[in-house]
């Protein structure tokens, strides 16, 4: 989490109808630790709660290697009426400037109310605001029906499946593997208004 403030601050604050999305920095680390310590939240990610050290390592990776604030790509903490509800991303891929990844992780208080979709829609818009991004990708566990519904509501289509990585051996139904999703710039630009 030792990212220079000037690099982090290149990301804009974003907002949706219900969410204020603030670029993730050291000041959100306690919220990320709390989020990852909820075993329900982490069910399809690792099969149980993460330790504070694991969360710190996760965010070091995300901010140092999966963010490109100069291009507007990175991670945002989401707040509904001032309450932290989770994070969203329009992340970067090293050496793959044409691709951005959309992701999200919400506290249980944010589940089932359309917040994941609302925030992820803003992330797709942020990713495609970067003119060299041609595709937005995402992945989730095949068994995670709620996350798959979010990606489908965004107009993303399932494109591939693969075995779950070894570190997910404790995830329920991990033997069903993971599913990749894709949305191209053309699909986004020509989507009906509700998808955008």
PDB file of C-alpha atoms in Angstrom:
ATOM      1  CA  UNK A   1       0.000   0.000   0.000  1.00  0.00           C
ATOM      2  CA  UNK A   2       2.994   2.278  -0.362  1.00  0.00           C
ATOM      3  CA  UNK A   3       1.781   3.818  -3.599  1.00  0.00           C
ATOM      4  CA  UNK A   4       2.766   7.469  -4.045  1.00  0.00           C
ATOM      5  CA  UNK A   5      -0.142   9.851  -3.505  1.00  0.00           C
ATOM      6  CA  UNK A   6       0.472  11.584  -6.839  1.00  0.00           C
ATOM      7  CA  UNK A   7       0.065   8.279  -8.712  1.00  0.00           C
ATOM      8  CA  UNK A   8      -3.040   7.238  -6.764  1.00  0.00           C
ATOM      9  CA  UNK A   9      -4.684  10.646  -7.023  1.00  0.00           C
ATOM     10  CA  UNK A  10      -4.647  10.435 -10.808  1.00  0.00           C
ATOM     11  CA  UNK A  11      -7.789   8.311 -10.534  1.00  0.00           C
ATOM     12  CA  UNK A  12     -11.006  10.337 -10.513  1.00  0.00           C
ATOM     13  CA  UNK A  13     -13.755  10.118  -7.936  1.00  0.00           C
ATOM     14  CA  UNK A  14     -16.831   8.614  -9.599  1.00  0.00           C
ATOM     15  CA  UNK A  15     -20.497   8.517  -8.680  1.00  0.00           C
ATOM     16  CA  UNK A  16     -23.634   6.640  -9.668  1.00  0.00           C
ATOM     17  CA  UNK A  17     -27.226   7.100  -8.540  1.00  0.00           C
ATOM     18  CA  UNK A  18     -26.449   5.543  -5.142  1.00  0.00           C
ATOM     19  CA  UNK A  19     -22.672   5.184  -4.921  1.00  0.00           C
ATOM     20  CA  UNK A  20     -19.724   7.457  -4.329  1.00  0.00           C
ATOM     21  CA  UNK A  21     -16.633   5.697  -5.692  1.00  0.00           C
ATOM     22  CA  UNK A  22     -13.332   6.861  -4.198  1.00  0.00           C
ATOM     23  CA  UNK A  23      -9.895   5.701  -5.436  1.00  0.00           C
ATOM     24  CA  UNK A  24      -8.553   3.067  -3.033  1.00  0.00           C
ATOM     25  CA  UNK A  25      -5.594   4.164  -0.928  1.00  0.00           C
ATOM     26  CA  UNK A  26      -4.076   3.395   2.477  1.00  0.00           C
ATOM     27  CA  UNK A  27      -6.985   5.082   4.213  1.00  0.00           C
ATOM     28  CA  UNK A  28      -9.310   2.288   3.032  1.00  0.00           C
ATOM     29  CA  UNK A  29      -7.092  -0.598   4.167  1.00  0.00           C
ATOM     30  CA  UNK A  30      -8.999  -1.191   7.421  1.00  0.00           C
ATOM     31  CA  UNK A  31     -12.239  -1.429   5.437  1.00  0.00           C
ATOM     32  CA  UNK A  32     -10.673  -3.949   3.062  1.00  0.00           C
ATOM     33  CA  UNK A  33      -9.415  -6.037   5.998  1.00  0.00           C
ATOM     34  CA  UNK A  34     -12.914  -6.007   7.518  1.00  0.00           C
ATOM     35  CA  UNK A  35     -14.490  -6.945   4.171  1.00  0.00           C
ATOM     36  CA  UNK A  36     -12.092  -9.871   3.656  1.00  0.00           C
ATOM     37  CA  UNK A  37     -12.557 -11.074   7.242  1.00  0.00           C
ATOM     38  CA  UNK A  38     -16.213 -11.933   6.542  1.00  0.00           C
ATOM     39  CA  UNK A  39     -16.310 -15.646   5.608  1.00  0.00           C
ATOM     40  CA  UNK A  40     -19.619 -15.171   3.753  1.00  0.00           C
ATOM     41  CA  UNK A  41     -18.108 -12.498   1.514  1.00  0.00           C
ATOM     42  CA  UNK A  42     -15.101 -14.710   0.817  1.00  0.00           C
ATOM     43  CA  UNK A  43     -17.016 -17.960   0.177  1.00  0.00           C
ATOM     44  CA  UNK A  44     -16.398 -18.061  -3.588  1.00  0.00           C
ATOM     45  CA  UNK A  45     -13.030 -16.329  -3.415  1.00  0.00           C
ATOM     46  CA  UNK A  46     -11.117 -18.504  -0.962  1.00  0.00           C
ATOM     47  CA  UNK A  47     -13.664 -20.584   0.960  1.00  0.00           C
ATOM     48  CA  UNK A  48     -13.277 -18.551   4.165  1.00  0.00           C
ATOM     49  CA  UNK A  49     -12.015 -15.347   5.726  1.00  0.00           C
ATOM     50  CA  UNK A  50      -8.636 -13.848   4.822  1.00  0.00           C
ATOM     51  CA  UNK A  51      -6.155 -12.707   7.451  1.00  0.00           C
ATOM     52  CA  UNK A  52      -5.086  -9.053   7.646  1.00  0.00           C
ATOM     53  CA  UNK A  53      -1.667 -10.019   6.234  1.00  0.00           C
ATOM     54  CA  UNK A  54      -3.306 -11.789   3.267  1.00  0.00           C
ATOM     55  CA  UNK A  55      -5.475  -8.746   2.622  1.00  0.00           C
ATOM     56  CA  UNK A  56      -2.429  -6.441   2.727  1.00  0.00           C
ATOM     57  CA  UNK A  57      -0.655  -8.670   0.191  1.00  0.00           C
ATOM     58  CA  UNK A  58      -3.766  -8.718  -2.030  1.00  0.00           C
ATOM     59  CA  UNK A  59      -3.977  -4.916  -2.072  1.00  0.00           C
ATOM     60  CA  UNK A  60      -0.264  -4.443  -2.628  1.00  0.00           C
ATOM     61  CA  UNK A  61      -0.635  -6.613  -5.750  1.00  0.00           C
ATOM     62  CA  UNK A  62      -3.772  -4.786  -6.885  1.00  0.00           C
ATOM     63  CA  UNK A  63      -2.385  -1.271  -6.447  1.00  0.00           C
ATOM     64  CA  UNK A  64       1.172  -1.893  -7.597  1.00  0.00           C
ATOM     65  CA  UNK A  65       0.600  -4.313 -10.477  1.00  0.00           C
ATOM     66  CA  UNK A  66      -3.054  -4.169 -11.564  1.00  0.00           C
ATOM     67  CA  UNK A  67      -3.582  -0.409 -11.554  1.00  0.00           C
ATOM     68  CA  UNK A  68      -2.581   2.241 -14.062  1.00  0.00           C
ATOM     69  CA  UNK A  69      -3.898   5.533 -12.651  1.00  0.00           C
ATOM     70  CA  UNK A  70      -2.296   7.535 -15.462  1.00  0.00           C
ATOM     71  CA  UNK A  71      -4.733   5.774 -17.826  1.00  0.00           C
ATOM     72  CA  UNK A  72      -7.646   5.958 -15.366  1.00  0.00           C
ATOM     73  CA  UNK A  73      -7.521   2.263 -14.465  1.00  0.00           C
ATOM     74  CA  UNK A  74      -7.547   0.968 -10.908  1.00  0.00           C
ATOM     75  CA  UNK A  75      -9.685   0.324  -7.844  1.00  0.00           C
ATOM     76  CA  UNK A  76     -12.437   2.272  -6.100  1.00  0.00           C
ATOM     77  CA  UNK A  77     -14.027   1.963  -2.657  1.00  0.00           C
ATOM     78  CA  UNK A  78     -17.787   2.394  -2.810  1.00  0.00           C
ATOM     79  CA  UNK A  79     -19.922   4.271  -0.281  1.00  0.00           C
ATOM     80  CA  UNK A  80     -23.699   4.378  -0.127  1.00  0.00           C
ATOM     81  CA  UNK A  81     -24.933   7.332   1.960  1.00  0.00           C
ATOM     82  CA  UNK A  82     -21.474   7.464   3.574  1.00  0.00           C
ATOM     83  CA  UNK A  83     -21.364   3.743   4.472  1.00  0.00           C
ATOM     84  CA  UNK A  84     -18.647   1.555   2.957  1.00  0.00           C
ATOM     85  CA  UNK A  85     -20.317  -1.185   0.909  1.00  0.00           C
ATOM     86  CA  UNK A  86     -17.400  -2.671  -1.044  1.00  0.00           C
ATOM     87  CA  UNK A  87     -14.960  -2.104  -3.880  1.00  0.00           C
ATOM     88  CA  UNK A  88     -15.088  -2.063  -7.673  1.00  0.00           C
ATOM     89  CA  UNK A  89     -12.372  -2.114 -10.311  1.00  0.00           C
ATOM     90  CA  UNK A  90     -11.490  -1.251 -13.851  1.00  0.00           C
ATOM     91  CA  UNK A  91      -8.053  -2.849 -13.596  1.00  0.00           C
ATOM     92  CA  UNK A  92      -5.125  -3.041 -15.975  1.00  0.00           C
ATOM     93  CA  UNK A  93      -3.199  -6.018 -17.355  1.00  0.00           C
ATOM     94  CA  UNK A  94       0.572  -5.706 -17.668  1.00  0.00           C
ATOM     95  CA  UNK A  95       1.526  -5.760 -21.326  1.00  0.00           C
ATOM     96  CA  UNK A  96      -2.122  -5.896 -22.461  1.00  0.00           C
ATOM     97  CA  UNK A  97      -3.205  -2.276 -22.889  1.00  0.00           C
ATOM     98  CA  UNK A  98      -6.251  -3.326 -24.933  1.00  0.00           C
ATOM     99  CA  UNK A  99      -7.822  -5.202 -21.977  1.00  0.00           C
ATOM    100  CA  UNK A 100      -9.291  -4.038 -18.669  1.00  0.00           C
ATOM    101  CA  UNK A 101     -10.759  -6.235 -15.972  1.00  0.00           C
ATOM    102  CA  UNK A 102     -13.966  -5.413 -14.158  1.00  0.00           C
ATOM    103  CA  UNK A 103     -14.340  -6.672 -10.604  1.00  0.00           C
ATOM    104  CA  UNK A 104     -16.223  -6.056  -7.373  1.00  0.00           C
ATOM    105  CA  UNK A 105     -16.537  -7.339  -3.826  1.00  0.00           C
ATOM    106  CA  UNK A 106     -19.393  -6.214  -1.593  1.00  0.00           C
ATOM    107  CA  UNK A 107     -20.245  -6.433   2.068  1.00  0.00           C
ATOM    108  CA  UNK A 108     -23.385  -8.472   2.704  1.00  0.00           C
ATOM    109  CA  UNK A 109     -25.324  -5.249   3.440  1.00  0.00           C
ATOM    110  CA  UNK A 110     -24.928  -4.431  -0.254  1.00  0.00           C
ATOM    111  CA  UNK A 111     -26.110  -7.763  -1.627  1.00  0.00           C
ATOM    112  CA  UNK A 112     -29.309  -8.227  -3.610  1.00  0.00           C
ATOM    113  CA  UNK A 113     -29.994  -4.530  -4.218  1.00  0.00           C
ATOM    114  CA  UNK A 114     -28.344  -3.968  -7.589  1.00  0.00           C
ATOM    115  CA  UNK A 115     -25.297  -2.175  -6.176  1.00  0.00           C
ATOM    116  CA  UNK A 116     -22.816  -4.637  -7.684  1.00  0.00           C
ATOM    117  CA  UNK A 117     -24.302  -4.036 -11.138  1.00  0.00           C
ATOM    118  CA  UNK A 118     -24.529  -0.270 -10.638  1.00  0.00           C
ATOM    119  CA  UNK A 119     -20.894   0.056  -9.600  1.00  0.00           C
ATOM    120  CA  UNK A 120     -19.639  -2.400 -12.223  1.00  0.00           C
ATOM    121  CA  UNK A 121     -21.475  -0.473 -14.942  1.00  0.00           C
ATOM    122  CA  UNK A 122     -19.511   2.627 -13.870  1.00  0.00           C
ATOM    123  CA  UNK A 123     -16.299   0.587 -14.029  1.00  0.00           C
ATOM    124  CA  UNK A 124     -17.009  -0.550 -17.584  1.00  0.00           C
ATOM    125  CA  UNK A 125     -17.605   3.077 -18.552  1.00  0.00           C
ATOM    126  CA  UNK A 126     -14.323   4.040 -16.876  1.00  0.00           C
ATOM    127  CA  UNK A 127     -12.452   1.256 -18.669  1.00  0.00           C
ATOM    128  CA  UNK A 128     -13.790   2.235 -22.089  1.00  0.00           C
ATOM    129  CA  UNK A 129     -13.002   5.899 -21.383  1.00  0.00           C
ATOM    130  CA  UNK A 130      -9.413   4.713 -21.840  1.00  0.00           C
ATOM    131  CA  UNK A 131      -9.220   4.876 -25.645  1.00  0.00           C
ATOM    132  CA  UNK A 132      -6.858   1.945 -26.111  1.00  0.00           C
ATOM    133  CA  UNK A 133      -9.071  -0.476 -24.129  1.00  0.00           C
ATOM    134  CA  UNK A 134     -10.921  -2.681 -26.625  1.00  0.00           C
ATOM    135  CA  UNK A 135     -12.251  -5.384 -24.277  1.00  0.00           C
ATOM    136  CA  UNK A 136     -13.415  -5.650 -20.687  1.00  0.00           C
ATOM    137  CA  UNK A 137     -13.093  -9.059 -19.088  1.00  0.00           C
ATOM    138  CA  UNK A 138     -14.203 -10.636 -15.819  1.00  0.00           C
ATOM    139  CA  UNK A 139     -14.242 -14.046 -14.214  1.00  0.00           C
ATOM    140  CA  UNK A 140     -16.102 -15.740 -11.397  1.00  0.00           C
ATOM    141  CA  UNK A 141     -16.592 -19.187  -9.975  1.00  0.00           C
ATOM    142  CA  UNK A 142     -19.079 -21.163 -12.077  1.00  0.00           C
ATOM    143  CA  UNK A 143     -21.036 -21.890  -8.882  1.00  0.00           C
ATOM    144  CA  UNK A 144     -21.377 -18.183  -7.995  1.00  0.00           C
ATOM    145  CA  UNK A 145     -24.800 -17.610  -9.553  1.00  0.00           C
ATOM    146  CA  UNK A 146     -25.211 -14.097  -8.093  1.00  0.00           C
ATOM    147  CA  UNK A 147     -21.954 -12.842  -9.608  1.00  0.00           C
ATOM    148  CA  UNK A 148     -22.730 -14.483 -12.938  1.00  0.00           C
ATOM    149  CA  UNK A 149     -26.111 -12.666 -13.005  1.00  0.00           C
ATOM    150  CA  UNK A 150     -24.343  -9.336 -12.421  1.00  0.00           C
ATOM    151  CA  UNK A 151     -21.971  -9.931 -15.336  1.00  0.00           C
ATOM    152  CA  UNK A 152     -24.835 -10.966 -17.610  1.00  0.00           C
ATOM    153  CA  UNK A 153     -26.858  -7.849 -16.645  1.00  0.00           C
ATOM    154  CA  UNK A 154     -23.855  -5.799 -17.756  1.00  0.00           C
ATOM    155  CA  UNK A 155     -24.157  -7.331 -21.223  1.00  0.00           C
ATOM    156  CA  UNK A 156     -21.065  -9.492 -20.787  1.00  0.00           C
ATOM    157  CA  UNK A 157     -21.048 -12.940 -22.335  1.00  0.00           C
ATOM    158  CA  UNK A 158     -19.476 -16.121 -21.043  1.00  0.00           C
ATOM    159  CA  UNK A 159     -16.561 -17.046 -23.284  1.00  0.00           C
ATOM    160  CA  UNK A 160     -14.490 -19.669 -21.534  1.00  0.00           C
ATOM    161  CA  UNK A 161     -14.229 -21.970 -18.569  1.00  0.00           C
ATOM    162  CA  UNK A 162     -11.285 -23.455 -16.721  1.00  0.00           C
ATOM    163  CA  UNK A 163     -10.422 -25.439 -13.623  1.00  0.00           C
ATOM    164  CA  UNK A 164     -10.277 -23.501 -10.378  1.00  0.00           C
ATOM    165  CA  UNK A 165      -6.724 -22.751  -9.234  1.00  0.00           C
ATOM    166  CA  UNK A 166      -5.219 -24.920  -6.512  1.00  0.00           C
ATOM    167  CA  UNK A 167      -5.484 -22.133  -3.914  1.00  0.00           C
ATOM    168  CA  UNK A 168      -9.281 -22.313  -4.249  1.00  0.00           C
ATOM    169  CA  UNK A 169      -9.497 -25.961  -3.167  1.00  0.00           C
ATOM    170  CA  UNK A 170     -11.578 -24.928  -0.105  1.00  0.00           C
ATOM    171  CA  UNK A 171     -14.140 -22.997  -2.172  1.00  0.00           C
ATOM    172  CA  UNK A 172     -17.565 -24.671  -2.263  1.00  0.00           C
ATOM    173  CA  UNK A 173     -18.227 -26.439  -5.563  1.00  0.00           C
ATOM    174  CA  UNK A 174     -14.765 -25.431  -6.848  1.00  0.00           C
ATOM    175  CA  UNK A 175     -14.747 -28.545  -9.018  1.00  0.00           C
ATOM    176  CA  UNK A 176     -17.196 -26.690 -11.297  1.00  0.00           C
ATOM    177  CA  UNK A 177     -14.332 -24.321 -12.164  1.00  0.00           C
ATOM    178  CA  UNK A 178     -14.335 -20.690 -13.223  1.00  0.00           C
ATOM    179  CA  UNK A 179     -16.063 -18.857 -16.061  1.00  0.00           C
ATOM    180  CA  UNK A 180     -14.625 -15.987 -18.084  1.00  0.00           C
ATOM    181  CA  UNK A 181     -16.769 -13.130 -19.412  1.00  0.00           C
ATOM    182  CA  UNK A 182     -16.120 -10.581 -22.148  1.00  0.00           C
ATOM    183  CA  UNK A 183     -17.564  -7.304 -23.423  1.00  0.00           C
ATOM    184  CA  UNK A 184     -16.073  -5.542 -26.447  1.00  0.00           C
ATOM    185  CA  UNK A 185     -16.044  -1.805 -27.007  1.00  0.00           C
ATOM    186  CA  UNK A 186     -18.407  -2.252 -29.975  1.00  0.00           C
ATOM    187  CA  UNK A 187     -20.872  -4.279 -27.894  1.00  0.00           C
ATOM    188  CA  UNK A 188     -20.784  -1.608 -25.189  1.00  0.00           C
ATOM    189  CA  UNK A 189     -21.265   1.277 -27.605  1.00  0.00           C
ATOM    190  CA  UNK A 190     -24.198  -0.423 -29.342  1.00  0.00           C
ATOM    191  CA  UNK A 191     -25.882  -1.834 -26.228  1.00  0.00           C
ATOM    192  CA  UNK A 192     -29.423  -0.788 -25.369  1.00  0.00           C
ATOM    193  CA  UNK A 193     -29.571   1.939 -22.726  1.00  0.00           C
ATOM    194  CA  UNK A 194     -30.482  -0.363 -19.774  1.00  0.00           C
ATOM    195  CA  UNK A 195     -27.249  -2.355 -20.210  1.00  0.00           C
ATOM    196  CA  UNK A 196     -25.130   0.799 -20.213  1.00  0.00           C
TER     197      UNK A 196
END
